[in-house]
PDB file of C-alpha atoms and ligand atoms in Angstrom:
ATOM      1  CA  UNK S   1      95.012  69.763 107.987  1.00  0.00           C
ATOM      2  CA  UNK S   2      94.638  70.591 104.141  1.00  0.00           C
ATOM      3  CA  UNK S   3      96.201  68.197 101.748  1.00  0.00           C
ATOM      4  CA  UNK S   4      97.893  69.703  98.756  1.00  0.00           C
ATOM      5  CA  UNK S   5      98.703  67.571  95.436  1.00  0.00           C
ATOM      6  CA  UNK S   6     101.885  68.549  93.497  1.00  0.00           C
ATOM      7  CA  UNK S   7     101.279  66.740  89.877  1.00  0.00           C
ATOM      8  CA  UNK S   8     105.320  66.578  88.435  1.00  0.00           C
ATOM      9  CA  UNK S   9     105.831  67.230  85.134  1.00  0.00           C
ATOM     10  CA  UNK S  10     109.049  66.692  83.036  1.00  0.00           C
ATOM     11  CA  UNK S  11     112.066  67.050  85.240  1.00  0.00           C
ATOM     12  CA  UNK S  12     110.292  66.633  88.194  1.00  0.00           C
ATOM     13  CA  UNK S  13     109.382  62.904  88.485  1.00  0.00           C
ATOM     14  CA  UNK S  14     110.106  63.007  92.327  1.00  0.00           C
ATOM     15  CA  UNK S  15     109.801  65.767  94.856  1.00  0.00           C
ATOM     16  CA  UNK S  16     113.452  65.654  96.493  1.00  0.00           C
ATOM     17  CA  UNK S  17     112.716  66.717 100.221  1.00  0.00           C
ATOM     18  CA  UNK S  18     109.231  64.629 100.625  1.00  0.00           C
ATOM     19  CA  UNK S  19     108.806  62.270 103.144  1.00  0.00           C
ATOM     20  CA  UNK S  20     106.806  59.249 101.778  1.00  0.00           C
ATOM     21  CA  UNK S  21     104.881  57.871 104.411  1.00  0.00           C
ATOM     22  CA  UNK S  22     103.176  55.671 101.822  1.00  0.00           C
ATOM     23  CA  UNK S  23     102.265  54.465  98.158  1.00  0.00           C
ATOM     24  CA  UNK S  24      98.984  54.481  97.223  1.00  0.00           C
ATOM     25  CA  UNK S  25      97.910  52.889  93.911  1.00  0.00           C
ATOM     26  CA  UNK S  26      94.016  53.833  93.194  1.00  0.00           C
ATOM     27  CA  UNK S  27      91.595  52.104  91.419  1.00  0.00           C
ATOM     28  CA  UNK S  28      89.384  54.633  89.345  1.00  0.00           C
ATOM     29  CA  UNK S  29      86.300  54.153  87.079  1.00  0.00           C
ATOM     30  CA  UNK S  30      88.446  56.096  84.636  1.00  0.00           C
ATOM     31  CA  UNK S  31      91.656  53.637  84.444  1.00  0.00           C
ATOM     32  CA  UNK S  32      94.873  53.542  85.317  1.00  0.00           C
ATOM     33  CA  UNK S  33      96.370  56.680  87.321  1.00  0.00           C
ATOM     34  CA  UNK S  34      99.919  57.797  85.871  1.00  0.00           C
ATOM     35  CA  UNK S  35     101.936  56.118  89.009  1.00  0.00           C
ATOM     36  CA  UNK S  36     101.373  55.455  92.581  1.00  0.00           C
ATOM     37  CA  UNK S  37     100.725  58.681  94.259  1.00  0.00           C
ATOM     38  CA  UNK S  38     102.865  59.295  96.818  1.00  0.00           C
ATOM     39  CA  UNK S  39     101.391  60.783 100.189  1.00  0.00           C
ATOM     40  CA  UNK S  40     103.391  61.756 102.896  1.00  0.00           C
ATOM     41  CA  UNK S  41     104.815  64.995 104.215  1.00  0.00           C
ATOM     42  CA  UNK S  42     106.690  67.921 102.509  1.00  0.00           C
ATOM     43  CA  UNK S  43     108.192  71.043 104.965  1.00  0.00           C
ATOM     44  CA  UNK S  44     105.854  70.000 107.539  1.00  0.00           C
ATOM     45  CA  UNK S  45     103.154  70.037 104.775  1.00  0.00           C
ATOM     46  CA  UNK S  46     100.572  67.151 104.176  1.00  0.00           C
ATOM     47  CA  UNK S  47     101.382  66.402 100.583  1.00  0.00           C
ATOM     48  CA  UNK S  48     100.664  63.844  97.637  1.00  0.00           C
ATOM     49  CA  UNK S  49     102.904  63.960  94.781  1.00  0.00           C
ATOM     50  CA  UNK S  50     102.143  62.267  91.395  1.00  0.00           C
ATOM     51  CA  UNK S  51     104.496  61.719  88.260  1.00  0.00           C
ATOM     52  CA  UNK S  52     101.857  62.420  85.407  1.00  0.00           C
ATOM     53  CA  UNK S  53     104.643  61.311  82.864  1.00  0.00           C
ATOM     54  CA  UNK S  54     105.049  57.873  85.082  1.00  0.00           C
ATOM     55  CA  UNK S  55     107.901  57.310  87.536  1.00  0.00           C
ATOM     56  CA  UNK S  56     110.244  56.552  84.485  1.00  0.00           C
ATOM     57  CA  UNK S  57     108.722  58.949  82.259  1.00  0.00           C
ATOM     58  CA  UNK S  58     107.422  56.622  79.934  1.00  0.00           C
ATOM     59  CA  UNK S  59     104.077  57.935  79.292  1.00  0.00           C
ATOM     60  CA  UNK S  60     104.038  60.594  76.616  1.00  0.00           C
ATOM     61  CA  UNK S  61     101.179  63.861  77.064  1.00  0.00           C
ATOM     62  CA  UNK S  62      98.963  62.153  74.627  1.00  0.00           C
ATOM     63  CA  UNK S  63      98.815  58.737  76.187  1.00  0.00           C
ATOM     64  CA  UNK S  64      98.311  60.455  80.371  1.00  0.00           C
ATOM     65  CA  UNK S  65      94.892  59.389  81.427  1.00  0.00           C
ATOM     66  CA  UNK S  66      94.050  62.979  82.774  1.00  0.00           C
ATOM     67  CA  UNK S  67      90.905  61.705  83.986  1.00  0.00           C
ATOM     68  CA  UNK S  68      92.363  58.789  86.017  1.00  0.00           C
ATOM     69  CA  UNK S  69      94.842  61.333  88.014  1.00  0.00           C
ATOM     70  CA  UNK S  70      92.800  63.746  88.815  1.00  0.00           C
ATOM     71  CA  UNK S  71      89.777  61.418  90.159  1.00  0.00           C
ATOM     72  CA  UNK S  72      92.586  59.771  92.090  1.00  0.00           C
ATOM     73  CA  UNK S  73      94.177  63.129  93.616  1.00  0.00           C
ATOM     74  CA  UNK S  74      89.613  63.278  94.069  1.00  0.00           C
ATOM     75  CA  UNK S  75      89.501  59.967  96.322  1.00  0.00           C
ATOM     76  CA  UNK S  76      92.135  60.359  97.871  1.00  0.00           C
ATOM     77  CA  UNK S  77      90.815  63.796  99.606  1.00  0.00           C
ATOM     78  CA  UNK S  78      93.225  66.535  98.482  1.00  0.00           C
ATOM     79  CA  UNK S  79      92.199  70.163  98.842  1.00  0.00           C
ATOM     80  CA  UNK S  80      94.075  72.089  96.036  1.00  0.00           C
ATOM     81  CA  UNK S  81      96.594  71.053  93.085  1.00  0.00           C
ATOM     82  CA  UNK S  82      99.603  72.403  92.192  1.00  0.00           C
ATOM     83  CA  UNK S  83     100.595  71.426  88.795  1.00  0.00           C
ATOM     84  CA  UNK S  84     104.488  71.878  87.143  1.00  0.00           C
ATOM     85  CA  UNK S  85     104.399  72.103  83.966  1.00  0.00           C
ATOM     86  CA  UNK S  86     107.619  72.365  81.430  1.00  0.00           C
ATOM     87  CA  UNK S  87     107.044  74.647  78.410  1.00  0.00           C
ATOM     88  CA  UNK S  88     108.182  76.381  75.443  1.00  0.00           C
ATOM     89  CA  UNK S  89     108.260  79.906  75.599  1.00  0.00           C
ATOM     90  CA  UNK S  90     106.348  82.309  72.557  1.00  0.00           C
ATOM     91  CA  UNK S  91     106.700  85.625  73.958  1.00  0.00           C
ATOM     92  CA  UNK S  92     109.565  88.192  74.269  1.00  0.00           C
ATOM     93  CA  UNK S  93     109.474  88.122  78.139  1.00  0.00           C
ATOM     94  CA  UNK S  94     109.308  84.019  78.743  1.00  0.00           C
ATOM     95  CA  UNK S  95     112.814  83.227  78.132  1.00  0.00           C
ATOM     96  CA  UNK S  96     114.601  80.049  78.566  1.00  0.00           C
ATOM     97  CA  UNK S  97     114.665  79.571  82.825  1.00  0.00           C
ATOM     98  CA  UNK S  98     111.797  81.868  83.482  1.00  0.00           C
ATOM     99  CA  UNK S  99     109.199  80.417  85.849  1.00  0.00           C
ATOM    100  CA  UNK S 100     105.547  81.580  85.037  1.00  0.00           C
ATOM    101  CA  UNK S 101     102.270  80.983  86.977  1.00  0.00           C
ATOM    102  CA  UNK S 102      99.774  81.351  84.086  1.00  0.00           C
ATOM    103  CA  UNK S 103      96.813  83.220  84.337  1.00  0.00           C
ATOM    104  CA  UNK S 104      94.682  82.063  81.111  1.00  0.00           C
ATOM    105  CA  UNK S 105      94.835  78.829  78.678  1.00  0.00           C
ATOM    106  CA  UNK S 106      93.753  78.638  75.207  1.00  0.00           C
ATOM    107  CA  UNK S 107      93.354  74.700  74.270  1.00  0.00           C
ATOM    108  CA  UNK S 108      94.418  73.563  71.095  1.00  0.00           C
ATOM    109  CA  UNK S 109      94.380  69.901  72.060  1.00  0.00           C
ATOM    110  CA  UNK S 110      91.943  67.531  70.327  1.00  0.00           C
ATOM    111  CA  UNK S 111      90.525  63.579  70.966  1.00  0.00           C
ATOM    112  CA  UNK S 112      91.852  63.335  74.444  1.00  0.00           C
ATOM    113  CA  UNK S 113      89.202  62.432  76.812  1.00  0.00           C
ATOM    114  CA  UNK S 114      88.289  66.133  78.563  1.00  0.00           C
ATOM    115  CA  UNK S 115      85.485  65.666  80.746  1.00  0.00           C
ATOM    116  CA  UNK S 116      84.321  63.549  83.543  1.00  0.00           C
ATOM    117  CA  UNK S 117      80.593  64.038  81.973  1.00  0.00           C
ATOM    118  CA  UNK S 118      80.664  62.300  78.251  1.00  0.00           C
ATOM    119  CA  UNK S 119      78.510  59.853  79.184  1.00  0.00           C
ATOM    120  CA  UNK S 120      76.204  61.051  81.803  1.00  0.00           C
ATOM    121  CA  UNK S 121      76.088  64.971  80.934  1.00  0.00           C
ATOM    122  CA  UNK S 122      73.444  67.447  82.638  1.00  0.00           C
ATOM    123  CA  UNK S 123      72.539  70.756  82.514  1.00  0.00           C
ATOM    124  CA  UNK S 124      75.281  71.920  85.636  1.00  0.00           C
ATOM    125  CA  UNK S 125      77.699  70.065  84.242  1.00  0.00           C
ATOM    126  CA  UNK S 126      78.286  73.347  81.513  1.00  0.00           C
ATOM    127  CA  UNK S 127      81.625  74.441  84.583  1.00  0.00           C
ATOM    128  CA  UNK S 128      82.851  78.294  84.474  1.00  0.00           C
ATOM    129  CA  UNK S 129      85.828  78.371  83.253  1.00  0.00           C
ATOM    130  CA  UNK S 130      86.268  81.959  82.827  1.00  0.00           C
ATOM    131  CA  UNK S 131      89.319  81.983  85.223  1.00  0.00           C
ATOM    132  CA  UNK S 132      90.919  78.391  84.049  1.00  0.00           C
ATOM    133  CA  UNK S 133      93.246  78.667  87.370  1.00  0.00           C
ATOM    134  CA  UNK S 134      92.521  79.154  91.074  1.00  0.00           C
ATOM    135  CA  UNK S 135      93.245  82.912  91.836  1.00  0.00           C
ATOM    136  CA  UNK S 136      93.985  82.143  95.936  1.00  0.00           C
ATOM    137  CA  UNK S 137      96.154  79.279  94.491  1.00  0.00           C
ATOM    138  CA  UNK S 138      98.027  81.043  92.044  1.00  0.00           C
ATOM    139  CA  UNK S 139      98.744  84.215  94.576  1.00  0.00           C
ATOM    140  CA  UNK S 140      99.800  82.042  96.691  1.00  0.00           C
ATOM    141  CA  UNK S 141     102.194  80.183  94.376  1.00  0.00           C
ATOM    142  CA  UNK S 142     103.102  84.112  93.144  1.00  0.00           C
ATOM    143  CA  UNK S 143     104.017  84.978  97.182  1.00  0.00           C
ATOM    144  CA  UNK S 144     105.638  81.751  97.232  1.00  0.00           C
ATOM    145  CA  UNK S 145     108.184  82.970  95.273  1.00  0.00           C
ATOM    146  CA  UNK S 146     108.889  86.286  96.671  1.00  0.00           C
ATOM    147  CA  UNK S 147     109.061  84.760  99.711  1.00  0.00           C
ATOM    148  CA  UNK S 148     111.885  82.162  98.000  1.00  0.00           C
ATOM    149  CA  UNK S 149     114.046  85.808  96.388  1.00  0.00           C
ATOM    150  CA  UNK S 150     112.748  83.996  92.693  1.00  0.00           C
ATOM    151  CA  UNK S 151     111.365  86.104  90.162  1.00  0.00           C
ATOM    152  CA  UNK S 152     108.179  84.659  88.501  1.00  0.00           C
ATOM    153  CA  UNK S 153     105.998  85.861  85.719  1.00  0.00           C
ATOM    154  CA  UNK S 154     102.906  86.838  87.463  1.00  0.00           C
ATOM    155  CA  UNK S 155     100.456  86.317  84.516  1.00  0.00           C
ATOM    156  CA  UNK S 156     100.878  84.396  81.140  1.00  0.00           C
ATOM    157  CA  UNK S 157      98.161  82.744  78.262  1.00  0.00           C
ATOM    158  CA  UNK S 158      99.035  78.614  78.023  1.00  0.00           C
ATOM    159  CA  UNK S 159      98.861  77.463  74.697  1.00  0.00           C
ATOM    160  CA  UNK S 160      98.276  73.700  74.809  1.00  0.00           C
ATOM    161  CA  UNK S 161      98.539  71.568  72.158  1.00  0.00           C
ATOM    162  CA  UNK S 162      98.612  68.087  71.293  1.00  0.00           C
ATOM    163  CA  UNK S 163     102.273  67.600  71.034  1.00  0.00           C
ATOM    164  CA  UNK S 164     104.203  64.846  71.060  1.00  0.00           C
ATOM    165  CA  UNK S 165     105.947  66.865  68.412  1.00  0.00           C
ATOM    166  CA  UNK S 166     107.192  70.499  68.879  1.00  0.00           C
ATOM    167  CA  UNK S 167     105.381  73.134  66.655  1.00  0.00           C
ATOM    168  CA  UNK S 168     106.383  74.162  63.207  1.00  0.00           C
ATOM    169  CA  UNK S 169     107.267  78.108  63.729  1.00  0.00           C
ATOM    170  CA  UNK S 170     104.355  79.238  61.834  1.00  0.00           C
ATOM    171  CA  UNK S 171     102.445  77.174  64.329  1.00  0.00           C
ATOM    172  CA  UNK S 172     103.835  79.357  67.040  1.00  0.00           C
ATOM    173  CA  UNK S 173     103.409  82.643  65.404  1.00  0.00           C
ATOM    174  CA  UNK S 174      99.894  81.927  65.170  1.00  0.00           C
ATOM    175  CA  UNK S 175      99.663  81.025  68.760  1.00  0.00           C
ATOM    176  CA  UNK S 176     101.261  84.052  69.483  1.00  0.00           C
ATOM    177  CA  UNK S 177      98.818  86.762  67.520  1.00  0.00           C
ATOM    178  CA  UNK S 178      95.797  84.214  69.348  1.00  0.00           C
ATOM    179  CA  UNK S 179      97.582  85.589  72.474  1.00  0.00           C
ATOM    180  CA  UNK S 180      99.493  82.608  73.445  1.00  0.00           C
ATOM    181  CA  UNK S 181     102.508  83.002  76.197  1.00  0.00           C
ATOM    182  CA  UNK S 182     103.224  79.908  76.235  1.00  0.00           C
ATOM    183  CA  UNK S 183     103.283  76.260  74.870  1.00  0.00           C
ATOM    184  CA  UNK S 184     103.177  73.025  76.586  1.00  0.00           C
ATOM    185  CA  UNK S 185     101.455  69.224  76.219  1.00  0.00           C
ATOM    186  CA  UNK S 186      99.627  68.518  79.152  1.00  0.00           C
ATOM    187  CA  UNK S 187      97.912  71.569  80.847  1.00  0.00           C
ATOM    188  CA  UNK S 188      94.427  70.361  79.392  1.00  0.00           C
ATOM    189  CA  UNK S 189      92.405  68.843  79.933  1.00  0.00           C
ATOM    190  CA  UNK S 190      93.766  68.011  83.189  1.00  0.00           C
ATOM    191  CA  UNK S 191      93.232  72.268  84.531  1.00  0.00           C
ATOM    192  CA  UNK S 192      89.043  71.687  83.390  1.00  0.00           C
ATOM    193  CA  UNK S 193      88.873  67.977  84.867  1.00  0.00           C
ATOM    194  CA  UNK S 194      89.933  69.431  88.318  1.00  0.00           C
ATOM    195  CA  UNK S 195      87.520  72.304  87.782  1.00  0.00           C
ATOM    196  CA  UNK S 196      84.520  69.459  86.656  1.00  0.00           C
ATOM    197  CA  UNK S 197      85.654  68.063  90.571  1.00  0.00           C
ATOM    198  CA  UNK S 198      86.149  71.541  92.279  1.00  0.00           C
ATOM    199  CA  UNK S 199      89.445  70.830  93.077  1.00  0.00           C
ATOM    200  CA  UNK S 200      91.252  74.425  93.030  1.00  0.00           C
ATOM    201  CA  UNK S 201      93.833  73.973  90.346  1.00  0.00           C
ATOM    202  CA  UNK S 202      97.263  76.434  89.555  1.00  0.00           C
ATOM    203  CA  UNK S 203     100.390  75.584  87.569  1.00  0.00           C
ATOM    204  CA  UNK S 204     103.950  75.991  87.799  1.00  0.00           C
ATOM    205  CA  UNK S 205     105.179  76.827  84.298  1.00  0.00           C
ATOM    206  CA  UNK S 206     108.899  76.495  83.893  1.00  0.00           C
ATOM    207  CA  UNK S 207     110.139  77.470  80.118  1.00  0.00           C
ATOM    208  CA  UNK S 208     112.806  75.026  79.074  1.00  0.00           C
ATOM    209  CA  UNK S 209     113.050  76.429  75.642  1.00  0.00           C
ATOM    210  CA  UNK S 210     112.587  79.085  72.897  1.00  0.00           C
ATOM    211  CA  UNK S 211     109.280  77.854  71.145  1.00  0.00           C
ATOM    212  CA  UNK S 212     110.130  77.091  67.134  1.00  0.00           C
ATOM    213  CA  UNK S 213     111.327  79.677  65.256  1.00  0.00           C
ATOM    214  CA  UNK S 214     111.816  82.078  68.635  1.00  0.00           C
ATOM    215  CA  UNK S 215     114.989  81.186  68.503  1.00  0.00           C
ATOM    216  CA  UNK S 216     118.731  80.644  66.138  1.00  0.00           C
ATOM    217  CA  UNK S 217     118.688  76.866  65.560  1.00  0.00           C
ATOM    218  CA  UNK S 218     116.845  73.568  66.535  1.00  0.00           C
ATOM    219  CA  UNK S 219     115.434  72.970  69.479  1.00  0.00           C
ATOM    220  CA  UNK S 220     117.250  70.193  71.207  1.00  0.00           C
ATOM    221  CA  UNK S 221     116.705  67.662  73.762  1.00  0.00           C
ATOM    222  CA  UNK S 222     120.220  68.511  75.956  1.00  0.00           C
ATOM    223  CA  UNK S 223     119.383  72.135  75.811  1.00  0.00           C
ATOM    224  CA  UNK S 224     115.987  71.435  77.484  1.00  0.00           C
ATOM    225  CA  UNK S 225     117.589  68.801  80.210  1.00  0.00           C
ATOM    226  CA  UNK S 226     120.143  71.580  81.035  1.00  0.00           C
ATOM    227  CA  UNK S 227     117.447  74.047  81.841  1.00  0.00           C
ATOM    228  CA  UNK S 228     115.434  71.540  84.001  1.00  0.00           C
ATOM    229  CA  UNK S 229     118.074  70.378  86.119  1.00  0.00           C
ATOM    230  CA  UNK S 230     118.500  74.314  87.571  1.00  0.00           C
ATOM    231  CA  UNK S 231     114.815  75.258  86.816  1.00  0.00           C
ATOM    232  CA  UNK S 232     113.117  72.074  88.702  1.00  0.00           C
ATOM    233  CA  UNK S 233     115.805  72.857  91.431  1.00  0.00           C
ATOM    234  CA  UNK S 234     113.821  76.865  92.373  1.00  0.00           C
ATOM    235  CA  UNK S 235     110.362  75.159  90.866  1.00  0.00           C
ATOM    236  CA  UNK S 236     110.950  73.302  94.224  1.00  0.00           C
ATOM    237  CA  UNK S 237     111.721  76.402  96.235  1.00  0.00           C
ATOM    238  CA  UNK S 238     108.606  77.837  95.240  1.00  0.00           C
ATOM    239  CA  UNK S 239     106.399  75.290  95.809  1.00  0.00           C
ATOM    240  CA  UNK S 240     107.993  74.575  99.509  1.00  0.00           C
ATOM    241  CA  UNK S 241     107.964  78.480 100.226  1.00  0.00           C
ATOM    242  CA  UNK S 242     104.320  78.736  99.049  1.00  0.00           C
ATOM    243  CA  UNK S 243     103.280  76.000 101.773  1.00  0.00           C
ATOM    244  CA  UNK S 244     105.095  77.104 104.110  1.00  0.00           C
ATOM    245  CA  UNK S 245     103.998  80.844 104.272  1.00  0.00           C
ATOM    246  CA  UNK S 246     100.571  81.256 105.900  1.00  0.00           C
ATOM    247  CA  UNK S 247      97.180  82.570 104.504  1.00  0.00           C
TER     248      UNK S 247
HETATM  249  N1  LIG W 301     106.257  73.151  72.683  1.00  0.00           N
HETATM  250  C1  LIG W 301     105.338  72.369  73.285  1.00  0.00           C
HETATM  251  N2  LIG W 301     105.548  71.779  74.440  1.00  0.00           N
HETATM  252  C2  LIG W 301     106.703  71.994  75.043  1.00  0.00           C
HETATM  253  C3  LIG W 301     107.703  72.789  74.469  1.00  0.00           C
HETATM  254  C4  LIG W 301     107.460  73.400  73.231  1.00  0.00           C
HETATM  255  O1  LIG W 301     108.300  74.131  72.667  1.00  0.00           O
HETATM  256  N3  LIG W 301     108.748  72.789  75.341  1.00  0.00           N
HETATM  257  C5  LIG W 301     108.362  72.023  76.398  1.00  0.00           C
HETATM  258  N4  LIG W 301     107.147  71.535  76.225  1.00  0.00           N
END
């Protein structure tokens, strides 16, 4: 049986409805892994879930050792990864609520450790990264949710940046003429790491707020929780419909 890995992102520090069958804490080359991944079974599905913020959400984007998690999801054997990610929305169409499976990423993150080959690089180490997400993975997160009656975004570009502060609004208007969707913290490196270890990688975008400057106002903490609580709630959905349907 395949093993999936659901990496939780803000708002979604535990997958309500798994059944833990254990904890494992791994030991990389890389350092410490986020939290004990959790491995057990989710709607009949073999499934390991990881917090990448931490159990308590202490770990800010900056400070998650992307290489640690995704060598651990490595060792531990999982097939595919299904990352949620929480994000400000640029464009028009990604309003507050909307889910998204992005289809493209444009990095604008800088000195975080992005690549399992800084020390010992060769030649076939240069991965294609031409399509930054698994297509099977992200049709299959797309029929997830028309299986689940939840409209989804089909395509969208993923602006990452460094955070942990939001963007100043002429930040976002230049991510948005560079074609930028869009914005979250952690969707790099951790989308090239799993393509440097051929793990098929898609994401879960769920936009918790108006980007800066998108919308009337500051962009406040208790909006975002009150979009997460509903938003998580269908990211959930998805994700259980998407295992669940065969192909
Ligand atoms: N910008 C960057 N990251 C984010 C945002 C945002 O507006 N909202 C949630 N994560």
């Amino acid at each position: 049986m395949s093993i999936t890995a659901i990496i939780g992102g803000t708002g979604l520090t535990a997958l309500d409805g798994l059944a833990i069958h254990r904890e494992e804490v791994v030991d990389t080359r890389w350092g410490a892994v986020s939290a004990p991944v959790l491995v057990g079974e989710f709607h009949g599905h073999e499934v390991v879930f990881l917090a990448r913020h931490a159990s308590d959400h202490s770990l800010p984007p900056h400070k998650i050792n992307y290489r640690a998690n995704i060598q651990a999801l490595k060792t531990l054997g999982v097939d595919r990864i299904i990352a949620v990610n929480a994000v400000g929305g640029i464009t028009d169409s990604m309003a507050s609520g909307v889910i998204c499976i992005p289809d493209q990423i444009i990095d604008y993150t800088s000195n975080r450790e992005h690549t399992f080959f800084s020390d010992d690089f060769e030649v076939t180490n240069h991965i294609d990264f031409t399509l930054p997400y698994d297509e099977a993975l992200r049709q299959s997160l797309i029929q997830g949710a028309n299986d689940a009656g939840l409209d989804v975004m089909q395509e969208g570009v993923y602006g990452c940046v460094n955070g942990p502060r939001l963007e100043t609004a002429a930040e976002i208007r230049r991510m948005e003429c560079d074609g930028c969707d869009l914005t979250g913290m952690t969707g790099m490196p951790e989308a090239a790491l799993a393509r440097e270890l051929g793990l098929p990688y898609a994401s879960v975008c769920l936009v918790v707020n108006r980007a800066a400057g998108k919308a009337v106002g500051e962009i406040t903490m208790d909006a975002i929780r009150q979009v997460l609580a509903d938003g998580m709630q269908r990211v959930r959905q998805l994700i259980a419909a998407s295992l669940v349907s065969p192909r």
